[in-house]
XYZ file of C-alpha atoms in Angstrom:
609
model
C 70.681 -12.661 -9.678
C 70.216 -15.005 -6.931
C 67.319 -17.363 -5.979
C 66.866 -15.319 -2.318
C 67.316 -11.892 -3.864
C 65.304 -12.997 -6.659
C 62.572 -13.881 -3.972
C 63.386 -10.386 -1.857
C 62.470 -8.698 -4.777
C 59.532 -10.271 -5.228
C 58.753 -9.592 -1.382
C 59.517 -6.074 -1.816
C 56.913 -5.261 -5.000
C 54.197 -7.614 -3.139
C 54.079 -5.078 -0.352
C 54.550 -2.364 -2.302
C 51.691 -3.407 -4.160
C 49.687 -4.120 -0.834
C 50.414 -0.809 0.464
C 49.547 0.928 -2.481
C 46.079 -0.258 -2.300
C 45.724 0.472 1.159
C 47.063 3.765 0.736
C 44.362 4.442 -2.488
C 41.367 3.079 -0.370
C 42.038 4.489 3.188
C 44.658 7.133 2.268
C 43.000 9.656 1.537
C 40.769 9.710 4.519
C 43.836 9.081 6.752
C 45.388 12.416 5.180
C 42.545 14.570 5.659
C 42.380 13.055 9.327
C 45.988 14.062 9.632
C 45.805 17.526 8.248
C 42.972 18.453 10.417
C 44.888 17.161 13.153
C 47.666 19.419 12.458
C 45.390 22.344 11.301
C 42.932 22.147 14.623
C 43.835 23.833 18.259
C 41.924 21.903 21.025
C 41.248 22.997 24.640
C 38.343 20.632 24.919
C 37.203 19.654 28.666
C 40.104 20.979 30.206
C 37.701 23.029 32.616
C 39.511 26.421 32.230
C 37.984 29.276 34.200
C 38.934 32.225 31.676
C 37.570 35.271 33.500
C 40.879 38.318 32.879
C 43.507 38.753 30.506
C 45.798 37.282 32.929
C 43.255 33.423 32.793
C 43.228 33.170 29.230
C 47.274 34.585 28.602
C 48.813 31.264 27.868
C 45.525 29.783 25.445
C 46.137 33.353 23.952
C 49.372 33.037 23.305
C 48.889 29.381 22.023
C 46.347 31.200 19.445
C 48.767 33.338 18.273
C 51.802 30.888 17.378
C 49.684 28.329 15.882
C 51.297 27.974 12.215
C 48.052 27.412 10.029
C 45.088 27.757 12.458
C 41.863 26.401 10.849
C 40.123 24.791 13.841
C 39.845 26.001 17.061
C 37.675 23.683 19.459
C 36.607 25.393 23.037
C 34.349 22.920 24.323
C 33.924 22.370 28.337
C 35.432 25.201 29.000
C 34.479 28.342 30.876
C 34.498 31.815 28.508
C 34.098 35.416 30.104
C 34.147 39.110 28.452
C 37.585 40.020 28.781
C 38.980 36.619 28.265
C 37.105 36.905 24.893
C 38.247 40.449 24.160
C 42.489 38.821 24.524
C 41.376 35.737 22.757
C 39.603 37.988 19.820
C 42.410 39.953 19.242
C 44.486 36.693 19.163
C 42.159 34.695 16.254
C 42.578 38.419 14.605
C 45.590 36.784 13.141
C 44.391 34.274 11.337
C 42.653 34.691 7.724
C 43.207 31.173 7.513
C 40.343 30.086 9.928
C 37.441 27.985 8.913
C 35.887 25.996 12.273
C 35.047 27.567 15.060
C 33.674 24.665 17.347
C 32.558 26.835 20.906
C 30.106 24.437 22.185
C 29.622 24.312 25.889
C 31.538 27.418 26.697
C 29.884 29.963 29.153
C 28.291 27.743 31.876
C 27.809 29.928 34.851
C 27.724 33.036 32.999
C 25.353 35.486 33.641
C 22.755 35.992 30.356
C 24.740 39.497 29.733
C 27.936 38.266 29.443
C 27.538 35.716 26.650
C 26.377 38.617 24.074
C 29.210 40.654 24.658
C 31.902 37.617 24.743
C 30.393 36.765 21.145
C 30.971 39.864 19.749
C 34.461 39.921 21.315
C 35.355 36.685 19.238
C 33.457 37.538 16.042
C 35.201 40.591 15.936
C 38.508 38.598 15.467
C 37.100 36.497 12.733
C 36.330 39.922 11.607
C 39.467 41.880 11.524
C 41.271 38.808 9.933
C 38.700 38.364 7.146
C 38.431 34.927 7.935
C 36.069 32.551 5.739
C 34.573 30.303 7.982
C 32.460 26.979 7.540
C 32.298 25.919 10.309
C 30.431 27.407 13.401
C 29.452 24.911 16.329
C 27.398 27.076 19.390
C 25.177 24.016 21.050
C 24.270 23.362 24.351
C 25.377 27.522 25.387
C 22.747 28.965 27.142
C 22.289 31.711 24.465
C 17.984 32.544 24.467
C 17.266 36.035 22.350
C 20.454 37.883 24.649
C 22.847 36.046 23.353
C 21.423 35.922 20.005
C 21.938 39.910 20.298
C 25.780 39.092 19.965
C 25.097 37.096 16.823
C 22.786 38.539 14.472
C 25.209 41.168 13.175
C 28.206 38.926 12.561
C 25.848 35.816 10.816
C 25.024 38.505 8.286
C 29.243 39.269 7.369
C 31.087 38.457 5.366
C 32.881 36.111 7.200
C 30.014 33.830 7.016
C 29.814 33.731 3.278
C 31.433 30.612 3.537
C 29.325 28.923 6.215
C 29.041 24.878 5.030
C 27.556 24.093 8.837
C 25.703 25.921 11.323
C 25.189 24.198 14.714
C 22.776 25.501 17.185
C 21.197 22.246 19.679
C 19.881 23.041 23.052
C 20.330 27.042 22.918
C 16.851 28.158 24.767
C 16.642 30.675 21.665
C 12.571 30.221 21.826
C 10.370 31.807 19.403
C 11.933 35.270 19.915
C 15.593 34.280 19.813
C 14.481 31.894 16.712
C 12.592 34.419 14.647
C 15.611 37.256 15.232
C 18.543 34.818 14.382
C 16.963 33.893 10.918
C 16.186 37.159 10.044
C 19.549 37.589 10.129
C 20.415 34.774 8.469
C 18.035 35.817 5.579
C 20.318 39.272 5.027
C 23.285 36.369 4.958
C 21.716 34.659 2.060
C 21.032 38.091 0.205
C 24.060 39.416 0.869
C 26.626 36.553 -0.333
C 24.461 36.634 -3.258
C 24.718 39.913 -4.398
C 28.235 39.744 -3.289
C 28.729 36.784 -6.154
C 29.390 34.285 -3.767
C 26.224 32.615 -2.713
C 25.552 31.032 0.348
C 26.156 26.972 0.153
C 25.039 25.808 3.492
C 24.820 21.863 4.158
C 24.065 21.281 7.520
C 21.410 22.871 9.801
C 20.803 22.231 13.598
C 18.509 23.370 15.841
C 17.223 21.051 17.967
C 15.774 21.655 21.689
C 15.360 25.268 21.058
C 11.337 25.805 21.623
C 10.881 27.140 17.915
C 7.263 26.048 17.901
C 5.206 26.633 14.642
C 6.586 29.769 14.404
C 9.618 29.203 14.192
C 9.517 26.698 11.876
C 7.622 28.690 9.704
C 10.434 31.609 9.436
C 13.093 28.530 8.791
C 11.489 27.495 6.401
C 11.468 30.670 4.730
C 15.355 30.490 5.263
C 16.009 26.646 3.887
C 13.891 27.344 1.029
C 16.258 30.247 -0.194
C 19.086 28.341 0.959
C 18.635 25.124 -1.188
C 21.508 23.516 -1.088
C 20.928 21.697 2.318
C 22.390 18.041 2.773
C 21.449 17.956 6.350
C 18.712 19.471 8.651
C 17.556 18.253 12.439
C 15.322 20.146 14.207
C 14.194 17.613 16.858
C 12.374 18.400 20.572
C 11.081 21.958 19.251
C 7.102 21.797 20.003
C 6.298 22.367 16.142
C 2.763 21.055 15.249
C 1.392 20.161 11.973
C 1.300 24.195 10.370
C 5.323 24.104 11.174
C 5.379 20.720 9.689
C 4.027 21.793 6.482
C 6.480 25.084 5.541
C 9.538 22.822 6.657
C 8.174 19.920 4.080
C 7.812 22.326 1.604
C 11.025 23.965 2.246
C 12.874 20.893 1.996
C 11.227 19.524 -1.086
C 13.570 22.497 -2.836
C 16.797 21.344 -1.007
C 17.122 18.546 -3.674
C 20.123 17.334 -2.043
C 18.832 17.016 1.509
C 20.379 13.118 2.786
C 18.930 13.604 6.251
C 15.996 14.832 7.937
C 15.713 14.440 12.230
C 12.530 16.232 13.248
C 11.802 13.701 15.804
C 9.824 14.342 19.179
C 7.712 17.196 17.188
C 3.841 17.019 17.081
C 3.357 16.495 13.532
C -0.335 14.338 14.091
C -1.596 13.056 11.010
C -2.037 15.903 9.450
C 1.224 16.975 9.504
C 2.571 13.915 8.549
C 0.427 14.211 5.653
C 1.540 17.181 4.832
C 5.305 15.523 4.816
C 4.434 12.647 2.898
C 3.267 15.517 0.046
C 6.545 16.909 -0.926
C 8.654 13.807 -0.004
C 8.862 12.354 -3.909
C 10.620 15.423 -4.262
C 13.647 14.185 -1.937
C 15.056 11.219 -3.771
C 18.531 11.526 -2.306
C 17.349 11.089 1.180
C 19.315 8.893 3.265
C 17.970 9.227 7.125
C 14.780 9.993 7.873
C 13.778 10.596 11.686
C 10.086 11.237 12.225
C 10.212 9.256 15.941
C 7.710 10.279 19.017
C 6.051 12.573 16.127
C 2.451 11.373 16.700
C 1.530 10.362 12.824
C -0.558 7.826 14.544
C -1.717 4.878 11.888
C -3.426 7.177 9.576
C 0.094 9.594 9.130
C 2.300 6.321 9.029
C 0.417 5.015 5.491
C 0.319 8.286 4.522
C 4.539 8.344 5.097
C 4.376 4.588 3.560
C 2.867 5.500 0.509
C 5.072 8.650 0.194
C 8.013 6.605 0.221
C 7.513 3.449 -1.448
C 7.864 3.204 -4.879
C 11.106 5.293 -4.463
C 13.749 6.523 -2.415
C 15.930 3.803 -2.785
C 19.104 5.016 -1.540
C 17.087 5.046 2.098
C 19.453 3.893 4.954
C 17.339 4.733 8.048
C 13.817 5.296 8.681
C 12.925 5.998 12.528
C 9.309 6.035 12.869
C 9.457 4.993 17.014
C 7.102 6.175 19.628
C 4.018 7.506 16.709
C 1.007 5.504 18.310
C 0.768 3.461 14.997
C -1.163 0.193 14.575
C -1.017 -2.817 13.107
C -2.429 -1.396 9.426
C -0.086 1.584 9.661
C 3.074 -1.289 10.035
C 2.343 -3.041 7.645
C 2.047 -0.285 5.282
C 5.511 0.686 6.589
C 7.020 -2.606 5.940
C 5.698 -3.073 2.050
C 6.926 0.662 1.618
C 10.300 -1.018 2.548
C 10.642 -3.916 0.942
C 12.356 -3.027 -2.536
C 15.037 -0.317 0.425
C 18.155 -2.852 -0.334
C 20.110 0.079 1.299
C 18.342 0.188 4.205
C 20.129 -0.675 7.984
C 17.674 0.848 10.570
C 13.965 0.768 10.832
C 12.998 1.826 13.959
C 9.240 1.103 14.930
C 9.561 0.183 18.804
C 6.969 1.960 21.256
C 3.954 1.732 18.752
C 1.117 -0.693 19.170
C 1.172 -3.115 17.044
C 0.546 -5.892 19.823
C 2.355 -9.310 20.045
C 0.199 -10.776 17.173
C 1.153 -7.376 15.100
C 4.804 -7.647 16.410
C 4.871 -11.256 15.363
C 3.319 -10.634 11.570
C 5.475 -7.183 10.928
C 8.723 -9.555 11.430
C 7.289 -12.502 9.198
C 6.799 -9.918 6.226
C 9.861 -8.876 7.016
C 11.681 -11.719 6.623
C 9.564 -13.021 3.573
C 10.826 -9.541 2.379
C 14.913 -9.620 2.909
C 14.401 -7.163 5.402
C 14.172 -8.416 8.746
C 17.665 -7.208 9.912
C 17.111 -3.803 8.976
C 14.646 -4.521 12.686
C 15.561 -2.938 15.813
C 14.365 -4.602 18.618
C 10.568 -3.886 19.668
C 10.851 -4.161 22.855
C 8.334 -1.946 24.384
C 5.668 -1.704 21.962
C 2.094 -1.792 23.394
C -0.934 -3.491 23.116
C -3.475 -1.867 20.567
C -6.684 -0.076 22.004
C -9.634 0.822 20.104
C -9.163 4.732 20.190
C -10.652 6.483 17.251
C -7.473 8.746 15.937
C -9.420 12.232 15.560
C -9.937 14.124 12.680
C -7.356 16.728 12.143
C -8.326 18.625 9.373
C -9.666 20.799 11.643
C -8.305 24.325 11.819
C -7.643 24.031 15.322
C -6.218 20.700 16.794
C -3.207 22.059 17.908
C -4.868 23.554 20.267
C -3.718 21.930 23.517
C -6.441 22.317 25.876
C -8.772 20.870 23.088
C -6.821 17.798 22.317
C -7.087 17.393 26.019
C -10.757 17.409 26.217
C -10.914 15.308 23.249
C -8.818 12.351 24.584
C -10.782 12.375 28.098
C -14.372 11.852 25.733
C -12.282 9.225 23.599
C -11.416 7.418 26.712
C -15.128 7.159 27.639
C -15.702 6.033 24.019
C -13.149 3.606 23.833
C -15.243 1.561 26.837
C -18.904 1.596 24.610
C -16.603 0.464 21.621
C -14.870 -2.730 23.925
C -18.754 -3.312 25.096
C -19.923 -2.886 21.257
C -17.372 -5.385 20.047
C -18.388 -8.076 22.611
C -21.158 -7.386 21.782
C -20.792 -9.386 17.919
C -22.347 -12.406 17.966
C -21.233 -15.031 15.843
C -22.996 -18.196 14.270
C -21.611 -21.752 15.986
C -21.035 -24.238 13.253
C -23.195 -26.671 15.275
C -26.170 -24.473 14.872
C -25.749 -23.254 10.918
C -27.407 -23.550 8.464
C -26.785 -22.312 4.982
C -29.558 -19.255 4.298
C -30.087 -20.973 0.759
C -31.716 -24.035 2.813
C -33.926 -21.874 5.707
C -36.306 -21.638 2.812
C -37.179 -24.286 -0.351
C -38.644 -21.976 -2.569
C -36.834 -18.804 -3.201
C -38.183 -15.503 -4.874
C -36.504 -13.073 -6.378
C -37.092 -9.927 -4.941
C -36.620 -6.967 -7.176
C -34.760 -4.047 -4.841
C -31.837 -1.705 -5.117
C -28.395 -1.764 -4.376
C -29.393 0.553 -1.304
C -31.662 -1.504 -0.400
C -29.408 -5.159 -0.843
C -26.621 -3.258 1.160
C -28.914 -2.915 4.115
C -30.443 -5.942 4.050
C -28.369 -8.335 2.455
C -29.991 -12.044 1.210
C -30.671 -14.478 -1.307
C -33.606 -12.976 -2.385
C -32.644 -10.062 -2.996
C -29.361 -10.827 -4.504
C -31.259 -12.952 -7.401
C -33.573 -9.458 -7.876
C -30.648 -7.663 -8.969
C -30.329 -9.757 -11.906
C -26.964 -9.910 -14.465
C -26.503 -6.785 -13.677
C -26.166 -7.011 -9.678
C -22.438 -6.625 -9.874
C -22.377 -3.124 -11.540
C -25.344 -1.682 -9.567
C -23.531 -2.580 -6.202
C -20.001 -1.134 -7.940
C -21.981 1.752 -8.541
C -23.562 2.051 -4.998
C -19.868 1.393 -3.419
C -18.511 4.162 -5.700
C -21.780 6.796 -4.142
C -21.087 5.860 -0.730
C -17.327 6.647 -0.941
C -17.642 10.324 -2.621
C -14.824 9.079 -4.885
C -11.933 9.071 -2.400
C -9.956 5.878 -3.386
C -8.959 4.757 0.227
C -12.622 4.711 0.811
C -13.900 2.989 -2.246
C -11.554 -0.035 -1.623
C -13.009 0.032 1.512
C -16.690 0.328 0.108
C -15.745 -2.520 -2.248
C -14.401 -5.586 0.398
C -17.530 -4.052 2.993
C -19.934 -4.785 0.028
C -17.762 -8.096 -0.495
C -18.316 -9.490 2.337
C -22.191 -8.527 2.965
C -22.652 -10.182 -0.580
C -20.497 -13.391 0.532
C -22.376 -13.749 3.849
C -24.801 -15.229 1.545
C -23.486 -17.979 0.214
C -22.947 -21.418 0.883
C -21.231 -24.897 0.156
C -23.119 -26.086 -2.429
C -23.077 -24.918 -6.586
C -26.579 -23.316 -6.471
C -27.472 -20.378 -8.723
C -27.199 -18.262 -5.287
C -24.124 -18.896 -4.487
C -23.033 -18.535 -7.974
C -23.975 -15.513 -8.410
C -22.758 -14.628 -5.205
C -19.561 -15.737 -5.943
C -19.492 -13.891 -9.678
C -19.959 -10.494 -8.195
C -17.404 -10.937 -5.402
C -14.950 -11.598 -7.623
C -16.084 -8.438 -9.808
C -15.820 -5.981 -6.477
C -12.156 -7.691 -5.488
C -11.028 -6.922 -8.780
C -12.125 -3.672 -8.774
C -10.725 -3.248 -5.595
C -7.045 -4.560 -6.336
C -7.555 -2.983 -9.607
C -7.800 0.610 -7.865
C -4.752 -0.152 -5.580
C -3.019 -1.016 -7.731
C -3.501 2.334 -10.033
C -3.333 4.422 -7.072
C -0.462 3.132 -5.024
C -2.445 1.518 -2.445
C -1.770 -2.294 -2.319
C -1.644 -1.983 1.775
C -4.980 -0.177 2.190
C -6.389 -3.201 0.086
C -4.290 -5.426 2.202
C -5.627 -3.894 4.922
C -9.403 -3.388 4.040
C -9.585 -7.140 3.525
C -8.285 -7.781 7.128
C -10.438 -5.734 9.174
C -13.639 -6.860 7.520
C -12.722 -10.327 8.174
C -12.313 -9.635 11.479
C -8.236 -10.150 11.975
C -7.386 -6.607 12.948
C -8.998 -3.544 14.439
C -10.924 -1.021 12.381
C -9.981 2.452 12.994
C -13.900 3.401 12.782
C -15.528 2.956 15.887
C -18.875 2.327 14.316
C -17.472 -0.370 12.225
C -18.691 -4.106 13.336
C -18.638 -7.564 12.062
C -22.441 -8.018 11.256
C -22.017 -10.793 8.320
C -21.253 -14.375 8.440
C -17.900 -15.482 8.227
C -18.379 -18.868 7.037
C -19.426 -17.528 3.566
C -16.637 -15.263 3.164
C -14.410 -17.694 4.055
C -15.540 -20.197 1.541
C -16.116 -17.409 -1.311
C -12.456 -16.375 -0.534
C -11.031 -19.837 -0.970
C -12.110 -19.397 -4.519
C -10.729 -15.579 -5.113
C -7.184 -16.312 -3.874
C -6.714 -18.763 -6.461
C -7.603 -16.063 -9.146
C -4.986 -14.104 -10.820
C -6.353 -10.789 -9.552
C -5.450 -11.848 -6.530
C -2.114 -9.889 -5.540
C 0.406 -12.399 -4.362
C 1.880 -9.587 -1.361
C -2.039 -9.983 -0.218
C -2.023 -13.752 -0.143
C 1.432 -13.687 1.947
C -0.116 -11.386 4.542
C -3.694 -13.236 4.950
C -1.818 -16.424 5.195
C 0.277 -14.598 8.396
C -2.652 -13.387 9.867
C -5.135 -16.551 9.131
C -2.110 -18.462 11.086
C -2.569 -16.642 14.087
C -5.345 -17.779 16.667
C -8.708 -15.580 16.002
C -11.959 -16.832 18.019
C -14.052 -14.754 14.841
C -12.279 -17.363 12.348
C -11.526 -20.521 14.005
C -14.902 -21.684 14.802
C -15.430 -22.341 11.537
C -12.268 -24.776 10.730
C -12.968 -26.918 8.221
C -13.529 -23.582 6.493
C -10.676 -22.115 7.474
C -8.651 -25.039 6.099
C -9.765 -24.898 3.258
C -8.562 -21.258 2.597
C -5.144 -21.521 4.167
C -4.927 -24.906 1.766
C -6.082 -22.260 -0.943
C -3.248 -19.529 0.111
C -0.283 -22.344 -0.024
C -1.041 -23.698 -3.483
């Protein structure tokens, strides 16, 4: 053999290895491609007008000689009753059809026709005992008439086989909703008992007008379904009650990837309602609760939902919800162990530019930042009180209106309330262990030291101050845990505003049971999931975000809190993910903080050790 054919040879099996692998990673997508290329007849957007036989002859007769029809796409096209009738008989001769992709195919009909021109088609599917999985209707102008053409054939047998069901921007409303699942409840029961149940994948419905009701009889549907992958449902007017039977409807679908139920009025209750039966959805993949109103409250709820699983997330779109600062960063520690994760959508919230700023540093500090779409029109946060929806009726309209005129008047006492905080200039401080030489103890209980908190006072509580004002933060919360971490940094810092530079048995003390209500504080987060409400707790009583409570105000001294903080971070109850965000947030400028600097320095030296 010679030196070039020796080398040829060697040319030839290093290509032939080369293509090989190519053929064994992209092959196999390439063939399918290929075979549903030569499988699918397309008339897409060629504008035909078929009104008679004599219109729709030549697609007809196109039908009819296609060797191995399995796809027959219709799209931008123009459908009438006796054009369907031709074309019905034609797909008649095909048992080998699976997709039937009619999208977009009676504009300018009149509401009559479309029924009739349904059951013209369906009948061929019919006739030819056709097992289809694929059946594409959006954006037809369908409403509960054209349903009427439907509701017979969805129940067949032909649609034993259905994988997909498409259905966006039909008009069905409530009425055309409710009668199109009924139907598609005798589908499930019937492919049962027929031994060949119903393995549906992909469900949508979007821009339909389903409303509460309507979600409530799909739910019913998807919950004896259960082997959805895929279900979007956006733009349908369903409040929180709708929310709640789709949540727990897709908590069965085990396999569900995807959820889009975006531009729906969840509120927070809804949202908590979600964030119930989402540990039961590990597989998910997308989820799309955008323009959804969670508001803050419904986005930690989501957060804590999500966070210590779900790792095979790719996209979470929570865009447009009316969230705050508290609510992103929730979001943004539920994220940080997502390595899957491409999208996170938060744009058109209001988290502020200092929020903005602090969501992107954690972010980063987290791996996550490019996951980020831009935030480009987020807002500026206000100080509206997010209302209480557990009651039985907030989705009343008409009442949420009335509500959100009084908060608006509220919202101007709360701006006058919070200029209204006066704090204490360095030049003019002085430590409330020096305004008197001689201090007393002064016997009193917790009650009484939370009301009123001083020196005095603090020393009357004896070695045992710390668990009396445990126990009086564990009273006032009524044992919810949100609001006994709350309780515990509130009692914190009335306790701290006490202290002051020097080592004196006051400021010991002081110092002892702070530490013993932040580690029962962490300690609780940390048993209950709720490291950001913690997080957050801490930042809104020292002033360096917004309290959702509009009777919460600043009424302690910062300087003492600073100074008996600069002591806590350095303990190792001290969660380091808490450290990272007061350090962001003690960066930023705050008039409440930086008066007192040499304080402040001392802290942020503290946080960086």
């Amino acid at each position: 053999m010679t030196k070039n054919s020796i080398h040829k040879k060697s040319s030839e099996n290093f290509f032939s290895c080369r293509f090989s692998l190519l053929f064994s990673n992209c092959g196999k997508a390439l063939y399918i491609k290929m075979v549903e290329m030569s499988t699918t007849l397309s008339f897409v957007g060629e504008n035909n007008k078929w009104n008679t036989v004599e219109d729709a002859a030549a697609a007809c007769e196109a039908i009819k000689n296609f060797k191995d029809l399995r796809c027959l796409k219709l799209e931008a096209n123009t459908l009438g009753v006796e054009a369907a009738k031709v074309m019905g008989d034609a797909l008649a001769l095909h048992p080998e059809f699976e997709r039937a992709h009619w999208k977009d195919l009676f504009t300018g009909r009149l509401k009559t026709e479309i029924p009739d021109a349904l059951r013209h088609l369906f009948s061929g599917l019919k006739r030819a005992g056709a097992k289809l999985k694929e059946l594409d209707l959006s954006d037809n102008a369908l409403g509960p008439v054209g349903v009427e053409g439907m509701k017979d054939f969805m129940q067949s047998p032909v649609c034993y086989s259905l994988e997909e069901i498409r259905l966006n921007n039909n008009g069905l409303g409530i009425k055309g909703g409710t009668m199109l699942a009924e139907s598609l409840m005798k589908l499930v029961d019937n492919a049962k008992n027929s031994g060949t149940p119903l393995k549906l994948k992909l469900f949508i419905a979007g821009r339909n007008r389903l409303e509460k009701e309507g979600a409530k009889i799909y739910a019913k549907f998807f919950k004896a379904v259960g082997t959805l992958e895929h279900v979007a449902m956006p733009q349908n007017g369903i409040f929180h009650e709708g929310i709640a039977a789709l949540a727990e409807a897709f908590s069965v679908n085990l396999n569900l990837k995807h959820i889009n139920l975006n531009d729906n009025t969840f509120t927070p209750k809804g949202a908590k309602a979600m964030a119930a039966h989402l540990p039961a959805m590990q597989n998910l993949e997308v989820i799309n609760f955008g323009d959804c109103l969670v508001k803050t409250i419904g986005a930690r709820s989501l957060a804590k939902a999500i966070k210590s699983n779900h790792l095979k997330l790719k996209e979470l779109h929570l865009d447009s919800n009316e969230i705050g600062i508290e609510g992103g960063i929730a979001i943004v520690e539920a994220i940080k162990n997502k390595s899957a994760l491409t999208t996170l959508m938060l744009d058109c919230n209001m988290f502020g530019e200092e929020g903005r700023d602090a969501l992107q540093s954690l972010l980063e500090d987290y791996g996550r930042l490019d996951a980020l779409e831009p935030m480009e029109d987020d807002e500026e946060p206000d100080s509206e009180e997010e209302e209480d929806y557990d009651d039985d009726d907030d989705d009343d309209e008409d009442e949420e209106d009335d509500e959100d005129t009084d908060d608006d008047d509220d919202d101007e006492d709360y701006e006058d309330e919070e200029d209204e905080v006066v704090e204490v200039e360095p030049s003019n401080w002085v430590s409330p262990l020096k305004r008197g030489q001689n201090l007393v103890a002064i016997k009193c209980t917790a009650a009484e030291f939370y009301e009123a908190p001083n020196a005095s006072r603090l020393l009357g509580l004896g070695n045992s101050a710390a668990s009396m004002l445990l126990t009086e933060v564990e009273q006032r919360s009524a044992g919810g845990n949100d609001a006994f971490i709350s309780g515990c940094f509130d009692m914190l810092m009335r306790t701290a505003s006490i202290a002051g530079a020097d080592t004196s048995k006051v400021s010991e003390s002081a110092q002892a049971v702070c530490g013993d209500l932040a580690r029962a504080a962490f300690e609780r987060a940390e048993q209950h999931d709720l490291s950001s409400t913690a997080t957050n707790a801490l930042l809104v009583h020292l002033g360096l975000i917004k309290c959702e409570d509009k009777s919460f105000k600043l009424s302690w001294d910062l300087r003492g809190c600073l100074l008996i903080l600069t002591a806590l971070v350095c303990t190792p109850a001290f969660p380091r993910n808490t450290k990272s965000t007061l350090q962001l947030f003690l960066s930023k400028p705050n008039a409440k903080i930086d008066c007192y600097s040499q304080e402040k320095h001392k802290l942020m030296s503290a946080l960086f050790r």
